[in-house]
Every structure is written in structure tokens, then in C-alpha cells.
Amino acid sequence: MLTILSVLAYIIHVCEVSSYEMLSPAEVIQIANNKCLLLNPINRGKEIVEMLIELESNVFREQDQLFIGTINVDGFLYPDKSQPNLPNTELFIFQKIIKDRSCLMKVPIPKPTIVPFTGMVNKENIIDFVNQYCFTYKSKNGALSIEGLHREEILKSLFHVSNISNKNIRNIFMHEDSSTCTSDSFENCLQEPQNIYHKSNIPQCERVNAENTKDFFNKYLKMSKPVIIEGAMKKWKSNKWSMKYFQEKYGDNDVHIKMTSTGEYEGVEPVTLWDNHEKFLKKIPREVKAKLPFPDLVVVRPATLNMKFSKFLDLIQSISNSNYKNVSAYLEYSSIREYFPELESDIEEMEFIKGILHLKHLNIWLSDGNTLGKTHFDPFDNFLCQISGKKEVILFEPHDNSRLYEAHIPEAILSFNKTEMTFSRRHLSDSTSLVMSPIDILKPNFQKFPKFAETYPLNCTINEGDVLFMPAFWWHEVQSYPSPTEGRNLAVNFWYEPFLTKEFPCPTCKLDVNPTYRNLL
Ligand SMILES: *[C@@H]1O[C@H](CO)[C@@H](O)[C@H](O)[C@H]1NC(C)=O
Ligand SMILES: *[C@@H]1O[C@H](CO)[C@@H](O)[C@H](O)[C@H]1NC(C)=O
Ligand SMILES: *[C@@H]1O[C@H](CO)[C@@H](O)[C@H](O)[C@H]1NC(C)=O
Ligand SMILES: *[C@@H]1O[C@H](CO)[C@@H](O)[C@H](O)[C@H]1NC(C)=O
């Protein structure tokens, strides 16, 4: 009897052990494409094995993001014969491989990043280790941790424009009195003009005074909710940034400027407008073409030019005075730290975000005021601070990017002839844009992009002294206008590592809390 019991116990034990598998290098790579791996090399640390088996069956049960197992480190070679740098520890993590979505060409098989466990071996430390490097949110008893609960709450309460308005593009573009339209087809009932900037019934962005931003984290940042903050630049010394001041102080600085003929920056147009497009399209490898949903379109990159800042200032004043026809010049997202480091002392980060978000870029934007930045998103939380002129910013939420047709779109770069002051379309590029929408919201092609009709736009127009908080990944189109007195448009913006992030291009990928900010949960 005793022997039967112990055999039974042995069998049960073996069954448990069987889920803690020995993996070949090929299996490690295969699993790492979908999951994070917690591995203990065979023959290292017997007490760890027991602990891992217990963690697997209790804490990390039903955890489909994690695989726990063992490997033989002796002679461990990946299928391509490369040898990973395996740490000499009893435990390590092979992180889930993040797909490189930016490159369309075949690349060598990516390898997981390996993180050694260095702390004292106990259950809590191992759980912390897994939470940190496998992006899980588990507590000791297997339930969601406080951070995990907070994250769930955040993802459930994200702001949608439909929470404040029932007007999607379909409603906005239809005749006010849609009963007069008898056609079944939406496209036949569109009201002219279709230019979104000529509509007036677009819901407005919330406005808040800088004094009432104490709860900014909970009310806006966490919810991915755009808001205009008034009075946040009161202490800035940017009021001395006149054209004359720029000329005198920084005239001799080198700047990198962008130019187009129409004032439109980075719009999308048919590739057929470009020289030699037939030859170019033929050269695109088949596997790349298969990943381009709109091979008939290109994102038009502006021409670029290096010059002295004084020359640029003359140029935009000249454009402003109509001395040049069909020429637009823009000092676009130009790094203040690189080109005008002294200007930084005249401005200040938003007080309510200082020390919370990590600043990535600080930019200056200057033009004659007649520019249109076409619909795109940026992978940064943005504070756009308007100093002179105004910007009419139309936003679309990032929750269902199939509606904005997020994709790789081939790029082309305008050429500029300085002698003639003319542009030409010659340079089709091998690269693609990952952040532009193929939809022209000034004249949407609903036949080609029917889902666009289901988006809910938001109007966030900023005037001098306004700051627009634009959460990362919100699509935006920006129509600038000149200051009537200064004939220019001037803004600065702060780009932060985003609190909520997503992979891109990936129309169905959802926002999630950026692991960088776990400490804020
Ligand atoms: C906001 O809208 C989204 C999408 O329609 C919905 O899931 C969510 O529950 C809404 N939130 C509130 C607070 O109404
Ligand atoms: C956006 O709002 C501003 C006022 O904040 C208004 O002047 C403008 O006409 C609106 N634009 C659209 C397209 O609704
Ligand atoms: C400017 O562009 C418009 C529209 O493309 C064109 O009709 C006009 O001839 C151009 N003017 C000059 C001076 O090139
Ligand atoms: C620019 O235009 C001038 C005058 O037509 C011409 O001679 C020159 O070759 C052009 N430059 C380039 C780079 O195309």
C-alpha cells in the first residue's frame, strides 16, 4: 500500500514537472516571439526549481505572457549558430521579442534580450523580477497587483471623443437636414465643401486654467484626454522673441529648414505625379509590396535646406509680404537644445508634469503662418505652446486606427531649385512613413477610405498663450495662421516619453501603460 502511494505521489510530481520543460534553443526563439521566458539552467540551483514550479502553478497560473522552463546552457547555440551571451546566474529572463515593424525588408531573425536575476533568491524577488522584465502585474497570491488593478482601471476609462459628442465624420459631412437626402449611399449625400476646416459643428477640446491642473495626471494624462491649458506660459520670457531679437541674437546660427510650394507639409498624393514612378514601382521587391496597402500613394516630404537663421527670417518675411509666389518655408520641429540652446532659459516645462514624464525633445516651430501639417501621429506626449499666431488642430483618437488606415506609406522628397525658386517631383525614396494617414481630410475619398466616416474629430484650436496637451498617438492635422500684427506663427513644443504607448504601424494594437512608468501606478 505504501509503495503504491509513493508511486502515485511520484507520478503526480512528474506530471507537475512536465510543465516545467527543457527547451531547445529553437524552442526558446519560437516561444520568445509570443512570450517572455523565465529560465533556470539545468543543474543550477535545485531549490529554485521547486520555487519555479510552485510559482508556475500558483502565482503565474493563467498567465499567457510567461513561459517557465529550463535550458541546457552547455553548447547553447541558436538555429543560426550564433551564441547568446548567457549570464552565469541561476535564473534569467529571455524577454519577448518585440517585432520590428519599421522595416519591410527581410531582416535576420531577432533574438530575445536576456536579463540576469541578481537579487536574493526568494519568491517575492522572483515575482518582482518577472513583473519588471516580462511586464506582468502579479502579486504573491496570484491576484493582480495594485499596479495591475490600476492599469486595468486606466485602460477601461480611456477618453473617447464619443464620450462628449455624437458627431462622427458621417454626421458632420452630411447635410444638416439629412431627410432631404434620399440616396442610400452616404457619398451621395455629402455637403459641399468637404474641407473639414470649413465645418463648424466639430466638438471642442476642453479648456482648463493652469491653476486648476493639480489633478492633471488623473484627469488627462492617464485618460489620454486632450486639453487646452490657459495661462501656463505667464512666467515665460518668450515675449521678447521678436523677429528683430531673433535676427540680432541668433542671425548667425545655422538652421535646417523645410520647404514646399503650397505650404502643405507631409501630405499624401498619387505616386503618378512623380517622375519615373513606373520604373520605381517595378523595382519594389514583392515581399515589400505585399506589406504596402496603398502602393499608389506617397507621403510628400518637404525639400530641406541649410542656411543661416537670418536668411530664413528674411525668407519668411518676404513670403509673408508676397514677394515670392508658391514658396513656403518652415522651421519645423527644430531642436532648441541643438540650434538655440540659450532660448531654453526663457521657457519652462509645465509645472504639473515636471519630474513625472521624461522629456525627449524640445522644439521650436516658426513660419510665415500659412502652413498645413497633414494628418499624422507622434509617439510622444506633447505640450504644444503657442507664442504667436494660432493653430487650428483637428484631432482623431488612437483607439481604432483601422479608421485612419495606419500603415507603411512610401515616401518621396521634393527637390528645390534655389536659382529658379521652384520645386520638382523626382526623388522617390526607399523608405516609408509609419505615422501618416493616407486620408486627405480636406477632401476625403470615402470610397477608398469608408471607415474614416466613423471617426470622431475634436477641434483643439490654440491661440497665443494657449498650451495644447496632445496625448501620444492622437492623430492630428494642424492648420496654422499668422499673427495679424507679426505676420508669423511661432510655437514651441515639449515631447515626452509617452505614458500610454502602442506598437506601430499596427491598426489594431491598443494603447497600454508604458512599462517605463510602472512606478506611477
Ligand atoms: C467612452 O466611450 C467608450 C467607447 O464608446 C466606452 O467604451 C466607454 O465606456 C465610455 N466611457 C464613459 C465614461 O462613458
Ligand atoms: C474650431 O474652433 C475654433 C474656435 O476655438 C473656431 O474658430 C473654428 O472655426 C473651429 N473649426 C472647426 C473646423 O470647427
Ligand atoms: C502658383 O501655383 C498655382 C497653383 O498651382 C499656379 O496656378 C500658378 O501659376 C503658380 N504661380 C507661379 C508664379 O508660379
Ligand atoms: C536650377 O534651375 C536652373 C535654371 O533653370 C538650371 O540651370 C539648373 O540646372 C537647375 N538646377 C538643378 C539642380 O536642377
Coordinates of C-alpha atoms and ligand atoms in Angstrom, one line a residue:
M1 CA 0.0 0.0 0.0
L2 CA 2.7 2.4 1.0
T3 CA 4.6 1.7 -2.2
I4 CA 1.5 2.3 -4.4
L5 CA 1.0 5.7 -2.6
S6 CA 4.6 6.7 -3.1
V7 CA 4.4 5.7 -6.8
L8 CA 1.3 7.8 -7.1
A9 CA 3.0 10.7 -5.5
Y10 CA 5.9 10.2 -7.8
I11 CA 3.6 10.2 -10.9
I12 CA 1.8 13.4 -9.7
H13 CA 5.2 15.0 -9.1
V14 CA 6.4 14.0 -12.6
C15 CA 3.2 15.4 -14.1
E16 CA 3.8 18.7 -12.4
V17 CA 7.4 18.7 -13.5
S18 CA 6.4 18.1 -17.1
S19 CA 5.0 21.6 -17.5
Y20 CA 8.5 22.9 -16.5
E21 CA 10.1 21.9 -19.7
M22 CA 13.6 21.6 -21.0
L23 CA 13.7 23.8 -24.1
S24 CA 15.9 23.6 -27.1
P25 CA 17.4 26.8 -28.5
A26 CA 15.0 26.7 -31.4
E27 CA 12.0 26.4 -29.0
V28 CA 13.3 29.3 -27.0
I29 CA 13.3 31.5 -30.1
Q30 CA 9.9 30.2 -31.1
I31 CA 8.3 30.9 -27.7
A32 CA 10.1 34.3 -27.3
N33 CA 8.1 35.5 -30.3
N34 CA 4.9 35.5 -28.2
K35 CA 6.0 35.3 -24.6
C36 CA 8.6 36.1 -22.1
L37 CA 10.6 33.2 -20.7
L38 CA 11.8 32.7 -17.1
L39 CA 14.6 30.1 -17.3
N40 CA 16.8 28.3 -14.9
P41 CA 19.8 26.4 -16.4
I42 CA 19.6 22.7 -15.7
N43 CA 21.9 21.7 -12.8
R44 CA 22.0 25.2 -11.3
G45 CA 20.1 25.8 -8.1
K46 CA 17.9 22.9 -7.1
E47 CA 15.8 24.9 -4.7
I48 CA 15.0 27.3 -7.5
V49 CA 13.4 24.5 -9.5
E50 CA 10.9 23.9 -6.6
M51 CA 10.2 27.5 -6.3
L52 CA 9.6 28.0 -10.1
I53 CA 7.2 25.0 -10.2
E54 CA 5.3 26.5 -7.3
L55 CA 5.2 30.0 -8.9
E56 CA 4.1 28.5 -12.1
S57 CA 1.2 26.6 -10.6
N58 CA 0.1 29.4 -8.2
V59 CA 1.2 32.9 -9.0
F60 CA 1.6 32.7 -12.8
R61 CA -1.2 30.3 -13.4
E62 CA -3.3 31.5 -16.3
Q63 CA -0.5 33.9 -17.3
D64 CA -0.3 33.5 -21.0
Q65 CA 2.5 36.1 -21.3
L66 CA 5.0 33.9 -19.5
F67 CA 6.7 30.6 -20.0
I68 CA 8.8 29.0 -17.2
G69 CA 11.3 26.3 -18.1
T70 CA 14.9 25.1 -18.1
I71 CA 17.7 25.0 -20.7
N72 CA 21.0 23.3 -21.0
V73 CA 23.5 26.2 -21.2
D74 CA 26.4 24.0 -22.4
G75 CA 26.8 24.5 -26.1
F76 CA 23.6 26.5 -26.3
L77 CA 23.5 27.8 -29.9
Y78 CA 20.6 29.5 -31.7
P79 CA 19.5 27.9 -35.0
D80 CA 21.6 30.4 -37.0
K81 CA 24.6 29.1 -35.0
S82 CA 25.1 32.4 -33.0
Q83 CA 25.7 32.1 -29.3
P84 CA 23.8 34.2 -26.9
N85 CA 25.7 35.8 -24.0
L86 CA 24.2 33.7 -21.2
P87 CA 24.7 35.1 -17.7
N88 CA 26.3 33.0 -15.1
T89 CA 23.3 33.2 -12.8
E90 CA 20.8 30.6 -11.6
L91 CA 17.9 32.4 -13.2
F92 CA 17.4 34.7 -16.2
I93 CA 14.7 36.1 -18.4
F94 CA 14.6 35.9 -22.1
Q95 CA 12.3 38.9 -22.9
K96 CA 9.5 38.6 -25.5
I97 CA 10.8 39.7 -28.9
I98 CA 9.3 43.0 -30.0
K99 CA 8.6 42.8 -33.6
D100 CA 10.4 45.4 -35.7
R101 CA 7.5 46.9 -37.5
S102 CA 9.6 49.7 -39.0
C103 CA 11.4 47.6 -41.6
L104 CA 9.7 46.0 -44.5
M105 CA 12.7 44.1 -45.8
K106 CA 13.6 40.6 -44.5
V107 CA 15.8 41.0 -41.5
P108 CA 17.9 38.4 -39.6
I109 CA 15.7 36.6 -37.0
P110 CA 15.7 38.9 -34.0
K111 CA 17.0 37.5 -30.7
P112 CA 15.4 38.0 -27.3
T113 CA 17.1 40.3 -24.8
I114 CA 18.5 38.3 -21.8
V115 CA 18.2 39.7 -18.3
P116 CA 20.0 38.0 -15.4
F117 CA 18.4 37.7 -12.0
T118 CA 20.8 39.2 -9.4
G119 CA 18.8 39.5 -6.2
M120 CA 18.4 37.2 -3.3
V121 CA 16.5 34.1 -4.3
N122 CA 13.1 34.2 -2.8
K123 CA 9.5 34.2 -4.1
E124 CA 8.9 37.9 -3.8
N125 CA 12.1 38.8 -5.6
I126 CA 11.4 36.5 -8.4
I127 CA 7.9 37.8 -8.8
D128 CA 9.2 41.4 -8.9
F129 CA 11.8 40.3 -11.4
V130 CA 9.2 38.8 -13.7
N131 CA 6.8 41.8 -13.3
Q132 CA 9.6 44.2 -14.2
Y133 CA 11.0 42.4 -17.2
C134 CA 8.0 40.4 -18.5
F135 CA 5.6 43.3 -18.0
T136 CA 3.3 41.2 -15.8
Y137 CA 1.4 42.6 -12.8
K138 CA 1.2 39.8 -10.3
S139 CA 1.1 39.8 -6.5
K140 CA 2.3 37.0 -4.2
N141 CA -1.1 35.3 -4.0
G142 CA -1.5 35.2 -7.8
A143 CA -4.0 38.0 -8.0
L144 CA -3.4 41.2 -9.9
S145 CA -1.0 43.6 -8.0
I146 CA -2.2 47.1 -7.0
E147 CA -0.3 48.3 -10.1
G148 CA -2.1 45.7 -12.2
L149 CA -5.5 46.8 -10.9
H150 CA -4.6 50.5 -11.5
R151 CA -3.6 49.7 -15.1
E152 CA -6.8 47.8 -15.8
E153 CA -8.8 50.7 -14.5
I154 CA -6.9 53.1 -16.7
L155 CA -7.4 51.0 -19.8
K156 CA -11.1 50.8 -19.1
S157 CA -11.5 54.5 -18.6
L158 CA -9.6 55.9 -21.6
F159 CA -11.2 59.0 -23.0
H160 CA -13.1 58.6 -26.3
V161 CA -14.4 61.7 -28.2
S162 CA -17.8 59.8 -28.4
N163 CA -18.0 60.3 -24.6
I164 CA -18.6 64.0 -25.2
S165 CA -20.2 64.1 -28.7
N166 CA -22.3 62.1 -31.0
K167 CA -20.8 63.7 -34.1
N168 CA -18.7 61.5 -36.2
I169 CA -17.4 62.4 -39.7
R170 CA -20.5 60.9 -41.3
N171 CA -22.8 63.3 -39.3
I172 CA -20.5 66.3 -39.8
F173 CA -20.2 65.8 -43.6
M174 CA -23.9 65.0 -44.3
H175 CA -26.4 67.7 -45.0
E176 CA -27.7 69.2 -41.7
D177 CA -31.2 68.1 -42.8
S178 CA -30.4 64.6 -43.9
S179 CA -34.0 63.9 -44.7
T180 CA -33.6 65.9 -47.9
C181 CA -31.1 63.2 -49.0
T182 CA -32.9 60.3 -50.4
S183 CA -29.9 58.3 -51.6
D184 CA -28.9 55.3 -49.6
S185 CA -25.3 56.0 -50.2
F186 CA -23.5 58.3 -47.8
E187 CA -21.1 59.6 -50.5
N188 CA -24.1 60.9 -52.5
C189 CA -25.3 62.9 -49.5
L190 CA -22.2 64.8 -48.7
Q191 CA -22.4 68.5 -48.1
E192 CA -20.1 70.8 -50.1
P193 CA -17.4 71.9 -49.4
Q194 CA -15.8 68.8 -47.9
N195 CA -12.9 70.7 -46.4
I196 CA -13.1 69.8 -42.7
Y197 CA -11.8 73.3 -41.7
H198 CA -15.0 74.8 -43.3
K199 CA -17.2 72.8 -41.0
S200 CA -18.3 74.5 -37.8
N201 CA -20.0 71.7 -35.9
I202 CA -16.9 69.9 -34.6
P203 CA -16.8 69.3 -30.9
Q204 CA -14.4 71.5 -29.0
C205 CA -11.4 70.4 -26.8
E206 CA -11.9 71.0 -23.1
R207 CA -10.1 74.1 -21.7
V208 CA -8.7 74.5 -18.3
N209 CA -6.8 77.2 -16.4
A210 CA -3.2 76.4 -15.4
E211 CA -4.2 77.0 -11.8
N212 CA -6.6 74.0 -12.0
T213 CA -4.2 71.4 -13.2
K214 CA -3.3 69.8 -9.8
D215 CA -5.0 66.6 -10.9
F216 CA -3.6 66.6 -14.4
F217 CA -2.3 63.0 -14.1
N218 CA -5.7 61.6 -13.2
K219 CA -7.9 63.8 -15.4
Y220 CA -6.0 64.0 -18.6
L221 CA -2.7 62.1 -18.8
K222 CA -4.0 58.8 -17.5
M223 CA -7.1 59.0 -19.7
S224 CA -5.3 60.1 -22.8
K225 CA -7.5 63.1 -23.0
P226 CA -6.5 66.2 -25.0
V227 CA -7.0 69.5 -23.2
I228 CA -6.0 73.2 -23.8
I229 CA -4.3 74.8 -20.8
E230 CA -4.7 78.6 -20.5
G231 CA -2.2 80.8 -18.7
A232 CA 0.5 78.2 -18.4
M233 CA 3.1 80.4 -20.1
K234 CA 2.6 83.5 -18.0
K235 CA 6.0 83.4 -16.5
W236 CA 7.8 82.7 -19.8
K237 CA 10.2 85.3 -21.2
S238 CA 9.3 84.4 -24.8
N239 CA 7.6 87.8 -25.3
K240 CA 11.0 89.2 -26.2
W241 CA 11.3 86.7 -29.1
S242 CA 10.6 89.3 -31.8
M243 CA 11.9 88.8 -35.3
K244 CA 14.3 91.6 -34.6
Y245 CA 15.5 89.9 -31.4
F246 CA 16.0 86.6 -33.3
Q247 CA 17.9 88.4 -36.1
E248 CA 20.2 90.2 -33.7
K249 CA 20.8 87.3 -31.2
Y250 CA 20.8 84.3 -33.4
G251 CA 21.0 85.5 -37.0
D252 CA 24.3 83.8 -37.5
N253 CA 23.1 80.4 -36.2
D254 CA 22.8 77.6 -38.8
V255 CA 19.3 76.2 -39.2
H256 CA 17.8 73.3 -41.1
I257 CA 14.6 74.3 -42.8
K258 CA 11.8 72.6 -44.8
M259 CA 10.2 74.0 -48.0
T260 CA 7.2 73.2 -50.1
S261 CA 5.3 75.0 -52.9
T262 CA 1.9 75.0 -51.3
G263 CA 2.5 75.3 -47.5
E264 CA 1.3 71.8 -47.1
Y265 CA 3.7 69.7 -45.1
E266 CA 3.8 65.9 -45.5
G267 CA 0.6 65.3 -47.3
V268 CA -0.1 62.1 -49.2
E269 CA -0.6 62.2 -53.0
P270 CA -0.7 59.8 -56.0
V271 CA 2.7 58.4 -56.9
T272 CA 1.8 59.0 -60.6
L273 CA 2.6 62.7 -60.0
W274 CA 6.3 61.8 -59.6
D275 CA 8.9 61.4 -62.4
N276 CA 9.8 57.8 -63.3
H277 CA 7.2 56.3 -61.0
E278 CA 6.7 53.3 -63.3
K279 CA 10.3 52.3 -63.1
F280 CA 10.4 52.9 -59.4
L281 CA 7.3 50.8 -58.7
K282 CA 8.7 47.9 -60.7
K283 CA 11.8 47.8 -58.6
I284 CA 10.0 47.3 -55.3
P285 CA 10.5 43.7 -54.1
R286 CA 7.4 41.6 -54.0
E287 CA 7.6 40.9 -50.2
V288 CA 7.7 44.7 -49.6
K289 CA 4.9 45.5 -52.0
A290 CA 2.7 42.9 -50.2
K291 CA 3.0 45.0 -47.0
L292 CA 2.0 48.3 -48.6
P293 CA -1.8 48.6 -48.6
F294 CA -1.5 51.9 -50.7
P295 CA 1.4 51.4 -53.2
D296 CA -0.3 54.0 -55.4
L297 CA 0.3 56.8 -52.8
V298 CA 3.3 58.6 -51.5
V299 CA 4.0 60.8 -48.4
V300 CA 5.5 64.0 -49.8
R301 CA 8.5 65.0 -47.7
P302 CA 9.4 68.7 -48.0
A303 CA 12.6 69.9 -49.6
T304 CA 15.3 70.6 -47.0
L305 CA 17.8 73.4 -47.0
N306 CA 20.5 74.6 -44.6
M307 CA 21.0 78.3 -44.2
K308 CA 21.8 81.0 -41.7
F309 CA 18.8 81.8 -39.4
S310 CA 19.0 85.4 -40.6
K311 CA 18.4 84.3 -44.2
F312 CA 15.4 82.1 -43.1
L313 CA 13.9 85.1 -41.3
D314 CA 14.3 87.3 -44.4
L315 CA 12.8 84.5 -46.4
I316 CA 9.6 84.1 -44.4
Q317 CA 9.2 87.8 -44.1
S318 CA 9.5 88.0 -47.9
I319 CA 6.9 85.2 -48.3
S320 CA 4.7 87.0 -45.8
N321 CA 4.9 90.2 -47.9
S322 CA 4.0 88.1 -51.1
N323 CA 7.4 88.7 -52.7
Y324 CA 7.5 85.0 -53.5
K325 CA 4.7 83.0 -55.1
N326 CA 4.3 79.3 -54.5
V327 CA 7.1 79.1 -51.9
S328 CA 6.7 78.1 -48.3
A329 CA 9.4 77.7 -45.7
Y330 CA 9.1 76.2 -42.2
L331 CA 11.5 75.8 -39.3
E332 CA 9.7 72.6 -38.2
Y333 CA 10.3 70.7 -35.0
S334 CA 13.8 72.1 -34.8
S335 CA 15.6 71.2 -31.6
I336 CA 16.0 74.2 -29.3
R337 CA 18.9 72.5 -27.5
E338 CA 20.8 71.9 -30.7
Y339 CA 20.1 75.2 -32.6
F340 CA 19.1 77.8 -30.0
P341 CA 20.3 76.5 -26.6
E342 CA 20.0 79.9 -24.9
L343 CA 16.3 80.1 -25.6
E344 CA 15.6 77.3 -23.1
S345 CA 16.1 79.6 -20.2
D346 CA 13.2 81.8 -21.4
I347 CA 10.7 78.9 -21.2
E348 CA 9.6 76.3 -18.7
E349 CA 8.2 72.8 -18.6
M350 CA 4.6 72.6 -17.4
E351 CA 4.9 72.5 -13.7
F352 CA 2.4 69.7 -13.2
I353 CA 4.4 67.3 -15.4
K354 CA 7.9 68.2 -14.3
G355 CA 9.6 65.1 -12.8
I356 CA 6.8 62.8 -13.8
L357 CA 7.3 62.4 -17.6
H358 CA 10.7 62.1 -19.2
L359 CA 11.4 64.9 -21.7
K360 CA 12.7 63.6 -25.1
H361 CA 12.6 66.6 -27.4
L362 CA 12.1 70.3 -27.1
N363 CA 11.4 72.0 -30.4
I364 CA 10.7 75.4 -32.0
W365 CA 8.3 75.9 -34.9
L366 CA 8.5 79.1 -37.0
S367 CA 6.9 80.1 -40.3
D368 CA 5.1 82.9 -42.1
G369 CA 1.9 81.4 -40.7
N370 CA 0.4 79.7 -43.7
T371 CA 1.3 76.1 -43.2
L372 CA -0.7 73.0 -43.0
G373 CA 0.7 69.9 -41.3
K374 CA -1.2 66.9 -42.6
T375 CA -2.8 64.2 -40.5
H376 CA -0.3 62.0 -38.6
F377 CA 0.5 61.0 -35.0
D378 CA 3.7 61.2 -32.9
P379 CA 4.8 58.6 -30.4
F380 CA 5.2 61.3 -27.7
D381 CA 3.0 63.0 -25.2
N382 CA 3.0 66.6 -26.5
F383 CA 2.7 70.0 -25.0
L384 CA 2.3 72.5 -27.9
C385 CA 2.8 76.0 -26.7
Q386 CA 1.5 78.8 -28.9
I387 CA 3.6 82.0 -28.8
S388 CA 2.4 83.9 -31.9
G389 CA -0.4 83.3 -34.3
K390 CA -2.9 80.5 -33.9
K391 CA -3.2 76.8 -34.8
E392 CA -6.4 75.1 -35.6
V393 CA -5.7 71.5 -34.6
I394 CA -8.1 68.7 -35.6
L395 CA -7.6 65.5 -33.6
F396 CA -8.7 61.9 -34.0
E397 CA -8.4 59.4 -31.2
P398 CA -6.0 56.5 -31.4
H399 CA -8.3 53.7 -30.3
D400 CA -9.2 52.2 -33.6
N401 CA -6.5 53.1 -36.1
S402 CA -8.1 51.0 -38.9
R403 CA -10.4 54.0 -39.3
L404 CA -7.4 56.2 -40.2
Y405 CA -5.7 53.4 -42.2
E406 CA -2.5 53.3 -40.2
A407 CA 0.2 51.7 -42.4
H408 CA 3.5 51.9 -44.1
I409 CA 3.3 54.5 -46.9
P410 CA 6.2 55.1 -49.3
E411 CA 7.9 58.4 -49.1
A412 CA 9.0 60.9 -51.8
I413 CA 11.1 64.0 -51.3
L414 CA 10.6 67.3 -53.1
S415 CA 13.5 68.9 -54.8
F416 CA 14.0 72.7 -54.7
N417 CA 15.9 74.7 -57.2
K418 CA 17.3 77.8 -55.5
T419 CA 18.0 79.7 -58.7
E420 CA 14.5 79.3 -60.1
M421 CA 12.8 79.1 -56.7
T422 CA 10.8 76.1 -58.0
F423 CA 10.1 72.6 -56.8
S424 CA 10.1 69.3 -58.7
R425 CA 9.0 65.8 -58.0
R426 CA 11.9 63.5 -58.8
H427 CA 13.1 61.7 -55.7
L428 CA 11.1 58.6 -54.8
S429 CA 12.6 57.2 -51.7
D430 CA 13.2 53.6 -50.5
S431 CA 11.9 54.5 -47.1
T432 CA 8.3 54.5 -45.8
S433 CA 6.4 56.7 -43.3
L434 CA 4.9 54.9 -40.4
V435 CA 2.8 57.8 -38.9
M436 CA 0.9 59.4 -41.7
S437 CA -2.7 58.8 -42.6
P438 CA -3.4 58.3 -46.3
I439 CA -6.6 60.2 -46.0
D440 CA -6.7 63.8 -47.1
I441 CA -9.2 65.2 -44.6
L442 CA -9.7 68.3 -46.8
K443 CA -11.3 66.1 -49.4
P444 CA -11.7 62.6 -48.1
N445 CA -12.1 59.8 -50.5
F446 CA -14.9 57.8 -48.8
Q447 CA -15.0 55.2 -51.5
K448 CA -11.4 54.3 -50.8
F449 CA -11.5 55.0 -47.0
P450 CA -15.0 54.3 -45.9
K451 CA -14.1 53.7 -42.2
F452 CA -13.0 57.3 -41.9
A453 CA -16.7 58.2 -41.8
E454 CA -16.8 56.5 -38.3
T455 CA -14.2 58.7 -36.7
Y456 CA -15.0 61.4 -34.2
P457 CA -12.9 64.5 -34.7
L458 CA -12.1 67.0 -32.0
N459 CA -11.3 70.7 -32.6
C460 CA -8.4 72.0 -30.4
T461 CA -7.7 75.5 -31.7
I462 CA -4.9 77.3 -29.8
N463 CA -4.3 81.0 -29.6
E464 CA -1.4 82.9 -28.3
G465 CA -0.7 81.9 -24.7
D466 CA -2.6 78.5 -25.0
V467 CA -0.9 75.2 -24.5
L468 CA -2.4 72.1 -26.1
F469 CA -1.8 68.8 -24.3
M470 CA -1.9 66.3 -27.1
P471 CA -1.5 62.7 -25.8
A472 CA 0.8 60.4 -27.8
F473 CA -0.7 58.7 -30.8
W474 CA -3.6 61.0 -31.3
W475 CA -3.8 61.8 -35.0
H476 CA -3.7 65.5 -35.8
E477 CA -3.8 67.9 -38.7
V478 CA -2.6 71.4 -37.9
Q479 CA -3.6 74.5 -39.9
S480 CA -1.5 77.4 -38.8
Y481 CA -2.4 81.1 -39.1
P482 CA -0.2 84.1 -38.9
S483 CA -0.4 86.6 -36.1
P484 CA -2.1 89.7 -37.7
T485 CA 0.5 92.0 -36.1
E486 CA 3.6 90.0 -36.6
G487 CA 3.0 88.1 -39.8
R488 CA 4.3 84.9 -38.4
N489 CA 3.4 81.7 -36.5
L490 CA 5.7 80.8 -33.6
A491 CA 5.4 77.8 -31.2
V492 CA 7.5 75.6 -29.1
N493 CA 6.6 72.0 -28.0
F494 CA 7.8 69.5 -25.5
W495 CA 7.8 65.9 -26.5
Y496 CA 7.8 63.3 -23.7
E497 CA 8.2 59.6 -23.5
P498 CA 4.5 58.7 -23.6
F499 CA 2.6 57.5 -20.5
L500 CA 0.4 55.4 -22.8
T501 CA 2.1 53.7 -25.7
K502 CA 1.5 51.3 -28.6
E503 CA 3.3 49.4 -31.3
F504 CA 3.1 51.0 -34.8
P505 CA 2.2 50.7 -37.6
C506 CA -0.4 48.3 -36.3
P507 CA -4.0 49.5 -36.8
T508 CA -5.4 47.1 -34.2
C509 CA -2.7 47.5 -31.5
K510 CA -4.2 49.2 -28.4
L511 CA -2.7 51.8 -26.1
D512 CA -1.2 50.3 -22.9
V513 CA 0.7 51.7 -19.9
N514 CA 4.3 52.3 -20.9
P515 CA 6.4 50.0 -18.7
T516 CA 8.8 52.9 -18.1
Y517 CA 6.1 54.5 -15.9
R518 CA 5.2 51.4 -13.7
N519 CA 6.3 53.5 -10.8
L520 CA 3.4 55.9 -11.4
L521 CA 0.8 53.2 -11.0
Ligands
LIG1 C1 -16.4 56.3 -23.5 O1 -16.6 55.7 -24.8 C2 -16.1 54.4 -24.9 C3 -16.2 54.0 -26.4 O2 -17.5 54.2 -26.9 C4 -16.8 53.5 -24.0 O3 -16.2 52.2 -24.1 C5 -16.6 54.0 -22.6 O4 -17.3 53.2 -21.7 C6 -17.1 55.4 -22.5 N1 -16.7 56.0 -21.2 C7 -17.6 56.6 -20.4 C8 -17.1 57.2 -19.1 O5 -18.7 56.9 -20.8
LIG2 C1 -12.5 75.2 -34.2 O1 -12.7 76.1 -33.1 C2 -12.4 77.4 -33.3 C3 -12.6 78.2 -32.0 O2 -12.0 77.5 -31.0 C4 -13.2 78.0 -34.4 O3 -12.8 79.3 -34.7 C5 -13.1 77.1 -35.7 O4 -14.0 77.6 -36.7 C6 -13.4 75.7 -35.4 N1 -13.1 74.9 -36.5 C7 -13.8 73.9 -36.9 C8 -13.4 73.1 -38.1 O5 -14.8 73.5 -36.3
LIG3 C1 1.4 79.0 -58.3 O1 0.6 77.8 -58.2 C2 -0.6 77.9 -58.8 C3 -1.4 76.7 -58.5 O2 -0.6 75.5 -58.6 C4 -0.4 78.2 -60.3 O3 -1.7 78.3 -60.9 C5 0.3 79.5 -60.5 O4 0.6 79.6 -61.9 C6 1.7 79.4 -59.7 N1 2.3 80.7 -59.8 C7 3.5 80.9 -60.1 C8 4.0 82.3 -60.1 O5 4.3 80.0 -60.4
LIG4 C1 18.0 75.0 -61.5 O1 17.5 75.9 -62.5 C2 18.5 76.5 -63.3 C3 17.8 77.5 -64.2 O2 16.8 76.9 -65.0 C4 19.2 75.3 -64.1 O3 20.2 75.9 -64.9 C5 19.8 74.4 -63.1 O4 20.4 73.3 -63.7 C6 18.8 73.9 -62.1 N1 19.4 73.1 -61.0 C7 19.2 71.9 -60.7 C8 19.9 71.3 -59.6 O5 18.3 71.2 -61.3

